[in-house]
Short mmCIF file of C-alpha atoms in Angstrom, two decimals:
data_model
loop_
_atom_site.label_atom_id
_atom_site.label_comp_id
_atom_site.label_asym_id
_atom_site.label_seq_id
_atom_site.Cartn_x
_atom_site.Cartn_y
_atom_site.Cartn_z
CA UNK A 1 74.32 82.36 118.10
CA UNK A 2 72.86 83.27 121.51
CA UNK A 3 74.77 85.36 124.03
CA UNK A 4 76.40 83.60 126.96
CA UNK A 5 75.66 86.22 129.59
CA UNK A 6 75.36 87.34 132.10
CA UNK A 7 78.57 85.81 133.42
CA UNK A 8 79.50 86.57 137.02
CA UNK A 9 82.93 88.20 137.17
CA UNK A 10 82.98 89.32 140.83
CA UNK A 11 80.49 90.23 143.54
CA UNK A 12 77.82 92.45 141.93
CA UNK A 13 79.76 92.51 138.64
CA UNK A 14 78.72 90.63 135.50
CA UNK A 15 79.76 90.44 131.85
CA UNK A 16 77.23 90.06 129.05
CA UNK A 17 79.20 88.18 126.42
CA UNK A 18 78.18 87.79 122.78
CA UNK A 19 79.90 84.95 120.91
CA UNK A 20 81.84 84.74 118.80
CA UNK A 21 83.16 88.20 119.47
CA UNK A 22 83.58 89.09 115.79
CA UNK A 23 82.54 92.22 113.97
CA UNK A 24 79.67 93.96 115.85
CA UNK A 25 79.37 91.24 118.51
CA UNK A 26 80.56 93.23 121.50
CA UNK A 27 80.43 92.62 125.22
CA UNK A 28 78.69 94.71 127.87
CA UNK A 29 79.17 95.01 131.62
CA UNK A 30 76.69 95.12 134.48
CA UNK A 31 77.78 96.66 137.79
CA UNK A 32 75.18 96.55 140.57
CA UNK A 33 75.46 99.39 143.05
CA UNK A 34 73.53 100.16 146.21
CA UNK A 35 70.61 101.86 144.48
CA UNK A 36 71.06 101.36 140.76
CA UNK A 37 73.00 99.66 137.98
CA UNK A 38 75.90 100.97 135.94
CA UNK A 39 75.93 99.48 132.44
CA UNK A 40 79.12 99.44 130.37
CA UNK A 41 78.16 99.67 126.67
CA UNK A 42 74.98 98.57 124.96
CA UNK A 43 74.78 96.62 121.67
CA UNK A 44 74.68 96.94 117.90
CA UNK A 45 71.05 96.14 117.15
CA UNK A 46 67.70 96.92 118.72
CA UNK A 47 66.96 93.25 119.40
CA UNK A 48 70.33 92.61 121.05
CA UNK A 49 69.99 95.71 123.23
CA UNK A 50 66.58 94.51 124.36
CA UNK A 51 68.08 91.12 125.25
CA UNK A 52 70.71 92.93 127.27
CA UNK A 53 67.99 94.86 129.09
CA UNK A 54 66.20 91.59 129.87
CA UNK A 55 69.44 90.04 131.12
CA UNK A 56 69.95 92.94 133.53
CA UNK A 57 66.39 92.60 134.80
CA UNK A 58 67.08 88.92 135.44
CA UNK A 59 70.02 89.87 137.68
CA UNK A 60 68.53 92.62 139.81
CA UNK A 61 65.35 94.67 140.29
CA UNK A 62 67.45 97.83 140.50
CA UNK A 63 67.16 100.22 137.54
CA UNK A 64 69.92 101.06 135.07
CA UNK A 65 70.70 104.68 135.92
CA UNK A 66 74.13 105.06 134.30
CA UNK A 67 75.29 103.86 130.87
CA UNK A 68 78.96 104.24 129.93
CA UNK A 69 79.89 104.16 126.24
CA UNK A 70 83.52 103.05 125.93
CA UNK A 71 83.88 104.64 122.45
CA UNK A 72 81.78 105.79 119.52
CA UNK A 73 81.45 102.60 117.45
CA UNK A 74 77.86 101.63 116.88
CA UNK A 75 78.15 98.11 118.25
CA UNK A 76 78.80 99.71 121.65
CA UNK A 77 76.32 102.59 121.39
CA UNK A 78 73.36 101.83 119.13
CA UNK A 79 71.47 100.23 122.00
CA UNK A 80 71.56 103.41 124.08
CA UNK A 81 67.99 104.15 123.06
CA UNK A 82 66.71 101.09 124.97
CA UNK A 83 68.06 102.51 128.26
CA UNK A 84 68.00 106.27 127.70
CA UNK A 85 64.60 106.99 129.25
CA UNK A 86 65.83 106.22 132.75
CA UNK A 87 69.62 106.53 132.51
CA UNK A 88 72.35 109.12 132.11
CA UNK A 89 74.66 108.15 129.23
CA UNK A 90 78.32 108.96 129.95
CA UNK A 91 81.32 109.01 127.62
CA UNK A 92 84.53 110.75 126.73
CA UNK A 93 83.85 114.15 125.15
CA UNK A 94 85.16 113.00 121.74
CA UNK A 95 82.85 109.99 121.81
CA UNK A 96 79.84 112.28 121.79
CA UNK A 97 81.27 114.32 118.91
CA UNK A 98 82.08 111.22 116.85
CA UNK A 99 78.66 109.70 117.48
CA UNK A 100 76.96 112.90 116.35
CA UNK A 101 79.08 113.02 113.19
CA UNK A 102 78.80 109.36 112.20
CA UNK A 103 75.20 108.67 113.15
CA UNK A 104 74.15 105.19 112.01
CA UNK A 105 77.04 104.80 109.54
CA UNK A 106 77.81 101.31 110.83
CA UNK A 107 74.51 100.05 109.44
CA UNK A 108 75.72 100.99 105.94
CA UNK A 109 78.83 98.83 106.29
CA UNK A 110 76.69 95.70 106.79
CA UNK A 111 73.31 96.63 105.26
CA UNK A 112 72.00 93.04 105.41
CA UNK A 113 72.15 92.83 109.21
CA UNK A 114 68.86 93.09 111.11
CA UNK A 115 69.56 96.38 112.86
CA UNK A 116 65.96 97.03 113.88
CA UNK A 117 64.44 100.42 114.67
CA UNK A 118 67.43 102.53 115.74
CA UNK A 119 68.05 106.14 116.61
CA UNK A 120 71.25 107.79 117.80
CA UNK A 121 71.13 108.66 121.50
CA UNK A 122 74.10 110.86 122.35
CA UNK A 123 75.77 110.91 125.78
CA UNK A 124 74.32 113.28 128.35
CA UNK A 125 77.52 113.69 130.35
CA UNK A 126 81.08 113.83 129.02
CA UNK A 127 84.54 114.03 130.56
CA UNK A 128 88.08 114.77 129.34
CA UNK A 129 90.63 112.70 131.29
CA UNK A 130 89.00 110.75 134.12
CA UNK A 131 85.74 110.53 136.01
CA UNK A 132 84.55 108.71 139.14
CA UNK A 133 81.08 107.19 139.31
CA UNK A 134 80.05 106.49 142.90
CA UNK A 135 78.20 103.21 143.34
CA UNK A 136 77.45 103.42 147.08
CA UNK A 137 79.13 101.79 150.04
CA UNK A 138 82.42 103.50 149.21
CA UNK A 139 82.66 101.76 145.83
CA UNK A 140 83.53 103.64 142.67
CA UNK A 141 83.86 102.96 138.98
CA UNK A 142 86.84 104.88 137.61
CA UNK A 143 86.52 106.02 133.98
CA UNK A 144 89.91 106.46 132.32
CA UNK A 145 90.79 107.93 128.91
CA UNK A 146 94.26 106.78 127.75
CA UNK A 147 94.55 109.01 124.68
CA UNK A 148 94.29 107.83 121.04
CA UNK A 149 94.41 104.03 120.99
CA UNK A 150 91.63 101.86 119.55
CA UNK A 151 89.95 105.15 118.62
CA UNK A 152 90.55 108.76 119.63
CA UNK A 153 87.93 108.54 122.37
CA UNK A 154 88.27 105.31 124.35
CA UNK A 155 87.15 104.81 127.94
CA UNK A 156 88.23 102.00 130.25
CA UNK A 157 86.12 101.33 133.35
CA UNK A 158 88.13 100.21 136.38
CA UNK A 159 86.55 98.74 139.51
CA UNK A 160 89.40 98.90 142.05
CA UNK A 161 87.49 97.20 144.88
CA UNK A 162 86.74 94.18 142.66
CA UNK A 163 89.97 94.24 140.63
CA UNK A 164 87.86 94.08 137.47
CA UNK A 165 88.58 96.03 134.29
CA UNK A 166 86.07 96.72 131.52
CA UNK A 167 88.49 97.55 128.72
CA UNK A 168 86.18 98.30 125.82
CA UNK A 169 88.01 97.65 122.56
CA UNK A 170 91.36 98.68 123.99
CA UNK A 171 91.66 94.95 124.59
CA UNK A 172 90.05 92.08 122.67
CA UNK A 173 90.20 88.53 123.97
CA UNK A 174 90.99 85.94 121.26
CA UNK A 175 90.34 88.69 118.69
CA UNK A 176 92.69 90.77 116.56
CA UNK A 177 93.35 94.29 117.90
CA UNK A 178 92.11 97.16 115.75
CA UNK A 179 93.65 100.64 115.72
CA UNK A 180 92.62 102.07 112.33
CA UNK A 181 90.68 104.93 113.96
CA UNK A 182 93.17 105.57 116.76
CA UNK A 183 96.87 104.89 117.14
CA UNK A 184 99.07 101.79 117.18
CA UNK A 185 101.69 103.42 119.36
CA UNK A 186 98.98 104.95 121.51
CA UNK A 187 97.41 101.54 121.97
CA UNK A 188 100.77 100.19 123.13
CA UNK A 189 100.88 102.91 125.79
CA UNK A 190 97.26 102.31 126.74
CA UNK A 191 97.88 98.61 127.28
CA UNK A 192 100.79 99.47 129.56
CA UNK A 193 98.64 101.84 131.57
CA UNK A 194 95.86 99.27 131.92
CA UNK A 195 98.32 96.55 132.91
CA UNK A 196 99.56 98.77 135.76
CA UNK A 197 96.09 98.84 137.33
CA UNK A 198 96.53 95.24 138.47
CA UNK A 199 93.23 93.79 137.22
CA UNK A 200 92.60 90.12 137.96
CA UNK A 201 89.58 89.77 135.64
CA UNK A 202 89.20 91.63 132.37
CA UNK A 203 86.09 92.07 130.28
CA UNK A 204 87.30 93.02 126.82
CA UNK A 205 85.17 94.73 124.21
CA UNK A 206 84.96 91.43 122.29
CA UNK A 207 85.71 87.82 123.16
CA UNK A 208 85.57 85.80 126.37
CA UNK A 209 86.27 87.16 129.84
CA UNK A 210 89.98 86.70 130.53
CA UNK A 211 92.88 87.49 132.81
CA UNK A 212 96.07 89.55 132.50
CA UNK A 213 97.43 87.28 129.76
CA UNK A 214 95.60 89.45 127.24
CA UNK A 215 98.10 92.26 127.86
CA UNK A 216 101.06 90.24 126.61
CA UNK A 217 99.24 88.94 123.55
CA UNK A 218 98.14 92.45 122.59
CA UNK A 219 101.60 93.94 123.10
CA UNK A 220 103.26 91.20 121.05
CA UNK A 221 100.76 91.68 118.22
CA UNK A 222 101.25 95.46 118.14
CA UNK A 223 105.04 95.06 118.19
CA UNK A 224 104.77 92.88 115.09
CA UNK A 225 102.59 95.47 113.35
CA UNK A 226 105.14 98.21 114.03
CA UNK A 227 108.00 95.99 112.83
CA UNK A 228 106.15 95.10 109.62
CA UNK A 229 105.27 98.75 108.99
CA UNK A 230 108.90 99.82 109.38
CA UNK A 231 109.95 97.01 107.01
CA UNK A 232 107.33 97.99 104.45
CA UNK A 233 108.33 101.63 104.46
CA UNK A 234 112.00 100.77 104.03
CA UNK A 235 111.14 98.56 101.05
CA UNK A 236 108.62 100.98 99.55
CA UNK A 237 105.82 98.41 99.77
CA UNK A 238 102.21 99.27 100.54
CA UNK A 239 100.38 97.86 103.59
CA UNK A 240 98.34 95.30 101.63
CA UNK A 241 101.45 93.88 99.95
CA UNK A 242 103.24 93.61 103.29
CA UNK A 243 100.24 91.96 104.93
CA UNK A 244 100.01 89.40 102.12
CA UNK A 245 103.71 88.65 102.24
CA UNK A 246 103.99 88.41 106.02
CA UNK A 247 100.74 86.55 106.67
CA UNK A 248 99.21 86.36 110.11
CA UNK A 249 102.03 84.43 111.74
CA UNK A 250 101.53 83.36 115.35
CA UNK A 251 98.35 85.46 115.52
CA UNK A 252 96.50 83.60 112.76
CA UNK A 253 94.06 82.07 115.25
CA UNK A 254 92.86 85.44 116.51
CA UNK A 255 89.39 86.27 115.19
CA UNK A 256 89.18 88.71 112.25
CA UNK A 257 92.90 88.55 111.33
CA UNK A 258 92.30 90.64 108.20
CA UNK A 259 92.54 93.67 110.51
CA UNK A 260 96.29 93.38 110.00
CA UNK A 261 96.17 95.54 106.87
CA UNK A 262 94.12 98.20 108.67
CA UNK A 263 96.58 98.31 111.56
CA UNK A 264 99.44 98.59 109.07
CA UNK A 265 97.79 101.61 107.44
CA UNK A 266 97.66 103.31 110.82
CA UNK A 267 101.23 102.34 111.69
CA UNK A 268 102.50 103.58 108.30
CA UNK A 269 100.80 106.93 108.88
CA UNK A 270 102.37 107.33 112.30
CA UNK A 271 105.84 106.31 111.17
CA UNK A 272 105.54 108.87 108.37
CA UNK A 273 104.79 111.60 110.90
CA UNK A 274 100.99 111.78 111.08
CA UNK A 275 99.63 112.77 114.50
CA UNK A 276 98.19 109.94 116.54
CA UNK A 277 94.48 109.68 115.82
CA UNK A 278 94.69 111.69 112.59
CA UNK A 279 91.82 110.91 110.23
CA UNK A 280 92.33 108.07 107.76
CA UNK A 281 89.56 107.24 105.26
CA UNK A 282 88.14 103.89 106.36
CA UNK A 283 86.26 102.78 103.23
CA UNK A 284 89.38 102.01 101.12
CA UNK A 285 90.97 100.18 104.05
CA UNK A 286 87.86 98.05 104.56
CA UNK A 287 88.06 97.12 100.87
CA UNK A 288 91.66 96.01 101.42
CA UNK A 289 90.59 93.93 104.43
CA UNK A 290 88.12 92.19 102.12
CA UNK A 291 90.95 91.56 99.63
CA UNK A 292 93.17 90.15 102.38
CA UNK A 293 90.21 87.99 103.41
CA UNK A 294 90.34 86.29 100.02
CA UNK A 295 87.69 88.55 98.56
CA UNK A 296 85.11 87.30 101.06
CA UNK A 297 82.96 89.96 102.76
CA UNK A 298 83.78 90.64 106.38
CA UNK A 299 81.43 88.53 108.48
CA UNK A 300 79.03 90.44 110.72
CA UNK A 301 76.57 88.30 112.69
CA UNK A 302 74.78 91.17 114.42
#
């Protein structure tokens, strides 16, 4: 399915949206400054990253000089190589470490996807808590790290003058949240922090551009996960059994609902005392997501 973008979000701000927002079909952001472009995330495959590059060229003759990776997952970083010759790649410091450790591991999860000729391009510049990127004319892009949430190394990009938030996978529009590699409770806190910014338009890591309603949906979903995890621990039932028994409930229409069992694994670990963001092996949990999906492989249309 072709991408929808670029979609104008505000003056000099666009979203590059890839339907249907499922596994590996992420969104990117294009922020046009006075002398250059800031790009938020790239794409999973070589061909999709090249389409993103062409979309940017169709918007402005200005070069992409800054690329922000919102976290380490390959669907947001694999396309760095298409832009790296002329741009500085920026991320949280843990993003760079995770990218270096994991390499092209995502391509092994879905080996049948047409990934193209890829190489890992690590960030050039990293930060710990926050960072301001100056766009000219007094405008800034504020990079914020909320702590362990979707992953251990998330970055949100806030444009205060445009009231636009690029949330990365901290928020997913019409898609199921995913905290296996981060923290359920940390994601709850992160959503609260992002809500307080007062964004009018939000470009999530996956799904259509939306408004502040995504905060409430995400918070309600995470509250249910924590409630189910507490129930399962009291009853001595494992996450897969609880997910099967509870079903998807009011969130059944969110894309990729099988993530419920992954989120329960993370919530169980935290309720049992594991530090937020502590390592959990992902391969067994992905197998349980397949089981919860009726034994059907997880669909990746990259």
